[in-house]
């Protein structure tokens, strides 16, 4: 069993098998965050791309917890240069970790790091943990290869719905259809004025168009167990 907790925006903690992994730990400066970076105890940190609202507090959390950063090669090198530990992956590649497995996927977006350094290609990640397969697409527009990402079976997919910088609701419903995940949970909305969206509208449309997919809407701080 695993527990996925939404900390607002694209930040999730996933707990399972005695491990705690945090994805895109944007807490300081995140108006929706329900936890402070200082209170995060994580073994592993996944960063999907270089933007500040995804790298967030990764360096501080990594150094304090001696956590391992998992991201593309360029982001991991940037973190290592600042004293954090990392394991570099790149698009299409995965590796085994004590919690299970992580594999990077494509994403259509940018990836400049907060100081303007080159952050490589933006990515999504497929995680295998506690016998479940979870997809976090990072920031991306809709792409047809989501069908391929879903082919091995997904138990859970987080989907950005905020529009403007990523998919909006209409495309996120199409993404849910291509992925075929058993459960979808919206993210990357209502953090800022530019990404305002109604998650209940997303849920309604998933319910109508994809009766076999369960859509769960969480409030920041809430947990979904599977
Ligand atoms: Ni971004
Ligand atoms: Mn973003």
mmCIF file of C-alpha atoms and ligand atoms in Angstrom:
data_model
loop_
_atom_site.group_PDB
_atom_site.id
_atom_site.type_symbol
_atom_site.label_atom_id
_atom_site.label_comp_id
_atom_site.label_asym_id
_atom_site.label_seq_id
_atom_site.Cartn_x
_atom_site.Cartn_y
_atom_site.Cartn_z
ATOM 1 C CA UNK A 1 0.000 0.000 0.000
ATOM 2 C CA UNK A 2 1.131 3.536 -0.647
ATOM 3 C CA UNK A 3 -0.048 6.924 0.533
ATOM 4 C CA UNK A 4 0.029 9.902 -1.838
ATOM 5 C CA UNK A 5 -0.322 13.293 -0.149
ATOM 6 C CA UNK A 6 -0.807 16.485 -2.135
ATOM 7 C CA UNK A 7 1.132 19.447 -0.741
ATOM 8 C CA UNK A 8 -0.274 21.904 -3.282
ATOM 9 C CA UNK A 9 0.779 22.734 -6.876
ATOM 10 C CA UNK A 10 2.737 19.734 -8.254
ATOM 11 C CA UNK A 11 4.230 18.678 -4.935
ATOM 12 C CA UNK A 12 3.433 15.186 -3.664
ATOM 13 C CA UNK A 13 4.821 12.924 -1.012
ATOM 14 C CA UNK A 14 4.541 9.199 -1.648
ATOM 15 C CA UNK A 15 4.973 6.889 1.308
ATOM 16 C CA UNK A 16 5.373 3.160 1.072
ATOM 17 C CA UNK A 17 7.527 0.305 2.310
ATOM 18 C CA UNK A 18 9.204 2.509 4.898
ATOM 19 C CA UNK A 19 10.319 5.089 2.333
ATOM 20 C CA UNK A 20 9.174 8.627 1.794
ATOM 21 C CA UNK A 21 9.644 10.243 -1.546
ATOM 22 C CA UNK A 22 8.775 13.837 -2.386
ATOM 23 C CA UNK A 23 8.118 15.080 -5.911
ATOM 24 C CA UNK A 24 8.623 18.709 -7.023
ATOM 25 C CA UNK A 25 8.992 20.101 -3.471
ATOM 26 C CA UNK A 26 7.760 23.658 -3.995
ATOM 27 C CA UNK A 27 6.763 24.715 -0.464
ATOM 28 C CA UNK A 28 8.434 28.063 0.339
ATOM 29 C CA UNK A 29 6.470 30.660 -1.635
ATOM 30 C CA UNK A 30 3.678 28.203 -2.472
ATOM 31 C CA UNK A 31 0.485 29.824 -1.158
ATOM 32 C CA UNK A 32 -1.278 26.420 -1.066
ATOM 33 C CA UNK A 33 1.456 24.536 0.793
ATOM 34 C CA UNK A 34 0.266 22.968 4.030
ATOM 35 C CA UNK A 35 3.758 22.001 5.199
ATOM 36 C CA UNK A 36 7.019 23.830 5.629
ATOM 37 C CA UNK A 37 10.165 22.616 3.896
ATOM 38 C CA UNK A 38 11.825 22.293 7.337
ATOM 39 C CA UNK A 39 9.207 19.712 8.351
ATOM 40 C CA UNK A 40 9.750 17.406 5.380
ATOM 41 C CA UNK A 41 11.501 14.137 6.110
ATOM 42 C CA UNK A 42 12.260 12.484 2.787
ATOM 43 C CA UNK A 43 14.638 9.775 1.573
ATOM 44 C CA UNK A 44 14.238 10.626 -2.095
ATOM 45 C CA UNK A 45 13.390 13.770 -4.053
ATOM 46 C CA UNK A 46 12.171 13.648 -7.639
ATOM 47 C CA UNK A 47 12.418 16.866 -9.678
ATOM 48 C CA UNK A 48 10.579 16.836 -13.016
ATOM 49 C CA UNK A 49 12.105 20.012 -14.486
ATOM 50 C CA UNK A 50 14.134 23.079 -13.618
ATOM 51 C CA UNK A 51 11.429 25.689 -13.006
ATOM 52 C CA UNK A 52 11.344 27.296 -9.568
ATOM 53 C CA UNK A 53 7.826 26.062 -8.805
ATOM 54 C CA UNK A 54 9.141 22.475 -9.124
ATOM 55 C CA UNK A 55 12.768 22.592 -7.892
ATOM 56 C CA UNK A 56 11.415 24.590 -4.948
ATOM 57 C CA UNK A 57 13.099 23.603 -1.680
ATOM 58 C CA UNK A 58 14.791 20.501 -3.105
ATOM 59 C CA UNK A 59 18.347 21.505 -2.185
ATOM 60 C CA UNK A 60 17.547 22.361 1.437
ATOM 61 C CA UNK A 61 15.446 19.213 1.923
ATOM 62 C CA UNK A 62 18.115 17.043 0.259
ATOM 63 C CA UNK A 63 20.948 18.378 2.389
ATOM 64 C CA UNK A 64 19.064 18.269 5.697
ATOM 65 C CA UNK A 65 17.765 14.713 5.150
ATOM 66 C CA UNK A 66 20.750 13.413 3.173
ATOM 67 C CA UNK A 67 18.120 12.520 0.587
ATOM 68 C CA UNK A 68 18.921 11.417 -2.940
ATOM 69 C CA UNK A 69 17.749 13.695 -5.764
ATOM 70 C CA UNK A 70 16.430 11.877 -8.833
ATOM 71 C CA UNK A 71 16.085 13.999 -11.967
ATOM 72 C CA UNK A 72 17.536 14.456 -15.420
ATOM 73 C CA UNK A 73 21.339 14.622 -15.765
ATOM 74 C CA UNK A 74 21.519 18.419 -15.999
ATOM 75 C CA UNK A 75 19.390 19.083 -12.914
ATOM 76 C CA UNK A 76 21.241 16.458 -10.872
ATOM 77 C CA UNK A 77 24.614 17.970 -11.863
ATOM 78 C CA UNK A 78 23.341 21.432 -10.812
ATOM 79 C CA UNK A 79 22.239 20.027 -7.432
ATOM 80 C CA UNK A 80 25.502 18.095 -6.925
ATOM 81 C CA UNK A 81 27.468 21.287 -7.593
ATOM 82 C CA UNK A 82 25.594 22.795 -4.651
ATOM 83 C CA UNK A 83 26.363 19.939 -2.273
ATOM 84 C CA UNK A 84 23.370 17.613 -2.673
ATOM 85 C CA UNK A 85 23.471 13.931 -3.634
ATOM 86 C CA UNK A 86 21.795 12.822 -6.816
ATOM 87 C CA UNK A 87 21.145 10.015 -9.248
ATOM 88 C CA UNK A 88 20.938 11.199 -12.858
ATOM 89 C CA UNK A 89 18.467 9.645 -15.267
ATOM 90 C CA UNK A 90 17.278 10.803 -18.644
ATOM 91 C CA UNK A 91 14.261 10.506 -20.908
ATOM 92 C CA UNK A 92 13.265 6.883 -21.418
ATOM 93 C CA UNK A 93 15.692 5.617 -18.798
ATOM 94 C CA UNK A 94 14.833 4.185 -15.441
ATOM 95 C CA UNK A 95 16.658 2.623 -12.531
ATOM 96 C CA UNK A 96 15.946 0.633 -9.409
ATOM 97 C CA UNK A 97 16.037 2.423 -6.069
ATOM 98 C CA UNK A 98 15.402 1.153 -2.522
ATOM 99 C CA UNK A 99 11.742 2.301 -2.808
ATOM 100 C CA UNK A 100 11.162 0.608 -6.181
ATOM 101 C CA UNK A 101 11.804 2.099 -9.595
ATOM 102 C CA UNK A 102 11.762 5.492 -11.335
ATOM 103 C CA UNK A 103 11.722 6.110 -15.077
ATOM 104 C CA UNK A 104 11.746 9.481 -16.815
ATOM 105 C CA UNK A 105 9.337 10.202 -19.646
ATOM 106 C CA UNK A 106 9.043 13.020 -22.135
ATOM 107 C CA UNK A 107 7.206 16.234 -21.290
ATOM 108 C CA UNK A 108 6.548 19.208 -23.553
ATOM 109 C CA UNK A 109 7.605 22.272 -21.593
ATOM 110 C CA UNK A 110 10.760 24.237 -20.565
ATOM 111 C CA UNK A 111 13.336 23.445 -17.898
ATOM 112 C CA UNK A 112 15.584 26.461 -17.159
ATOM 113 C CA UNK A 113 16.835 26.312 -13.563
ATOM 114 C CA UNK A 114 16.101 29.134 -11.081
ATOM 115 C CA UNK A 115 19.518 30.777 -11.660
ATOM 116 C CA UNK A 116 19.114 30.565 -15.434
ATOM 117 C CA UNK A 117 21.307 27.448 -15.826
ATOM 118 C CA UNK A 118 20.378 24.956 -18.521
ATOM 119 C CA UNK A 119 18.103 22.336 -16.983
ATOM 120 C CA UNK A 120 18.010 19.786 -19.816
ATOM 121 C CA UNK A 121 14.713 18.447 -21.117
ATOM 122 C CA UNK A 122 11.630 18.684 -18.941
ATOM 123 C CA UNK A 123 10.433 15.262 -17.845
ATOM 124 C CA UNK A 124 7.625 13.306 -16.316
ATOM 125 C CA UNK A 125 8.228 10.283 -14.113
ATOM 126 C CA UNK A 126 6.744 6.822 -13.753
ATOM 127 C CA UNK A 127 7.281 5.452 -10.259
ATOM 128 C CA UNK A 128 6.916 1.870 -9.133
ATOM 129 C CA UNK A 129 6.460 1.725 -5.410
ATOM 130 C CA UNK A 130 4.631 -0.613 -3.050
ATOM 131 C CA UNK A 131 3.402 -2.705 -5.979
ATOM 132 C CA UNK A 132 1.739 0.323 -7.642
ATOM 133 C CA UNK A 133 2.624 2.291 -10.770
ATOM 134 C CA UNK A 134 2.201 6.055 -10.578
ATOM 135 C CA UNK A 135 2.692 8.700 -13.266
ATOM 136 C CA UNK A 136 3.606 12.313 -12.471
ATOM 137 C CA UNK A 137 3.810 14.143 -15.820
ATOM 138 C CA UNK A 138 5.531 17.264 -14.470
ATOM 139 C CA UNK A 139 4.456 20.313 -16.462
ATOM 140 C CA UNK A 140 3.406 19.383 -19.975
ATOM 141 C CA UNK A 141 0.997 19.892 -22.777
ATOM 142 C CA UNK A 142 -1.021 16.958 -24.037
ATOM 143 C CA UNK A 143 0.891 14.450 -26.169
ATOM 144 C CA UNK A 144 -0.279 11.301 -27.868
ATOM 145 C CA UNK A 145 2.580 9.172 -26.456
ATOM 146 C CA UNK A 146 0.729 9.235 -23.152
ATOM 147 C CA UNK A 147 -0.959 6.194 -24.647
ATOM 148 C CA UNK A 148 2.435 4.452 -24.619
ATOM 149 C CA UNK A 149 3.144 5.556 -21.047
ATOM 150 C CA UNK A 150 -0.159 4.009 -19.956
ATOM 151 C CA UNK A 151 0.323 0.717 -21.799
ATOM 152 C CA UNK A 152 1.968 -1.098 -18.881
ATOM 153 C CA UNK A 153 -0.943 -0.140 -16.646
ATOM 154 C CA UNK A 154 -1.119 2.822 -14.284
ATOM 155 C CA UNK A 155 -2.743 2.712 -10.880
ATOM 156 C CA UNK A 156 -2.624 6.477 -10.423
ATOM 157 C CA UNK A 157 -1.846 9.553 -12.532
ATOM 158 C CA UNK A 158 -1.562 13.135 -11.374
ATOM 159 C CA UNK A 159 -2.608 15.560 -14.104
ATOM 160 C CA UNK A 160 -1.986 19.303 -14.399
ATOM 161 C CA UNK A 161 -5.248 21.086 -15.210
ATOM 162 C CA UNK A 162 -4.354 24.765 -14.665
ATOM 163 C CA UNK A 163 -3.995 25.725 -18.347
ATOM 164 C CA UNK A 164 -1.713 28.654 -19.351
ATOM 165 C CA UNK A 165 1.613 26.805 -18.679
ATOM 166 C CA UNK A 166 0.319 23.216 -19.012
ATOM 167 C CA UNK A 167 -2.717 21.283 -20.157
ATOM 168 C CA UNK A 168 -6.049 22.752 -19.244
ATOM 169 C CA UNK A 169 -9.104 20.715 -18.303
ATOM 170 C CA UNK A 170 -10.152 19.724 -21.838
ATOM 171 C CA UNK A 171 -6.708 18.338 -22.663
ATOM 172 C CA UNK A 172 -6.313 16.768 -19.215
ATOM 173 C CA UNK A 173 -9.495 14.742 -19.855
ATOM 174 C CA UNK A 174 -7.938 13.580 -23.151
ATOM 175 C CA UNK A 175 -4.740 12.732 -21.244
ATOM 176 C CA UNK A 176 -6.729 10.641 -18.764
ATOM 177 C CA UNK A 177 -8.243 8.783 -21.714
ATOM 178 C CA UNK A 178 -4.857 8.104 -23.359
ATOM 179 C CA UNK A 179 -3.228 7.012 -20.086
ATOM 180 C CA UNK A 180 -6.040 4.727 -18.969
ATOM 181 C CA UNK A 181 -4.977 5.120 -15.319
ATOM 182 C CA UNK A 182 -7.368 3.648 -12.774
ATOM 183 C CA UNK A 183 -7.334 6.871 -10.746
ATOM 184 C CA UNK A 184 -6.540 10.454 -11.770
ATOM 185 C CA UNK A 185 -5.985 13.404 -9.431
ATOM 186 C CA UNK A 186 -5.726 17.003 -10.697
ATOM 187 C CA UNK A 187 -2.815 19.277 -9.728
ATOM 188 C CA UNK A 188 -1.046 22.502 -10.830
ATOM 189 C CA UNK A 189 -4.149 24.700 -10.454
ATOM 190 C CA UNK A 190 -5.287 27.628 -8.290
ATOM 191 C CA UNK A 191 -1.770 28.234 -6.936
ATOM 192 C CA UNK A 192 -1.565 31.520 -8.840
ATOM 193 C CA UNK A 193 -4.023 33.628 -10.832
ATOM 194 C CA UNK A 194 -2.553 32.353 -14.102
ATOM 195 C CA UNK A 195 -3.474 28.743 -13.339
ATOM 196 C CA UNK A 196 -7.028 29.107 -12.057
ATOM 197 C CA UNK A 197 -9.187 26.054 -12.770
ATOM 198 C CA UNK A 198 -12.154 24.259 -11.245
ATOM 199 C CA UNK A 199 -11.182 20.700 -10.249
ATOM 200 C CA UNK A 200 -14.858 19.771 -9.849
ATOM 201 C CA UNK A 201 -15.402 20.596 -13.522
ATOM 202 C CA UNK A 202 -12.517 18.248 -14.375
ATOM 203 C CA UNK A 203 -14.030 15.550 -12.157
ATOM 204 C CA UNK A 204 -17.445 15.963 -13.759
ATOM 205 C CA UNK A 205 -16.015 15.643 -17.256
ATOM 206 C CA UNK A 206 -13.924 12.592 -16.392
ATOM 207 C CA UNK A 207 -17.020 11.011 -14.844
ATOM 208 C CA UNK A 208 -19.056 11.678 -17.976
ATOM 209 C CA UNK A 209 -16.470 10.769 -20.629
ATOM 210 C CA UNK A 210 -14.460 8.058 -18.843
ATOM 211 C CA UNK A 211 -16.805 6.060 -16.622
ATOM 212 C CA UNK A 212 -14.091 3.503 -15.805
ATOM 213 C CA UNK A 213 -11.677 6.140 -14.486
ATOM 214 C CA UNK A 214 -11.998 7.356 -10.929
ATOM 215 C CA UNK A 215 -11.237 11.046 -10.432
ATOM 216 C CA UNK A 216 -10.299 12.119 -6.925
ATOM 217 C CA UNK A 217 -10.093 15.810 -6.001
ATOM 218 C CA UNK A 218 -7.900 16.491 -2.987
ATOM 219 C CA UNK A 219 -7.448 19.638 -0.937
ATOM 220 C CA UNK A 220 -3.829 20.539 -0.190
ATOM 221 C CA UNK A 221 -2.657 18.392 2.715
ATOM 222 C CA UNK A 222 -5.038 15.533 1.932
ATOM 223 C CA UNK A 223 -3.935 11.958 1.295
ATOM 224 C CA UNK A 224 -5.124 9.293 -1.119
ATOM 225 C CA UNK A 225 -4.162 5.719 -0.212
ATOM 226 C CA UNK A 226 -4.034 2.880 -2.698
HETATM 227 NI NI1 LIG B 1 7.257 24.515 -15.357
HETATM 228 MN MN1 LIG B 2 4.939 24.622 -13.077
#
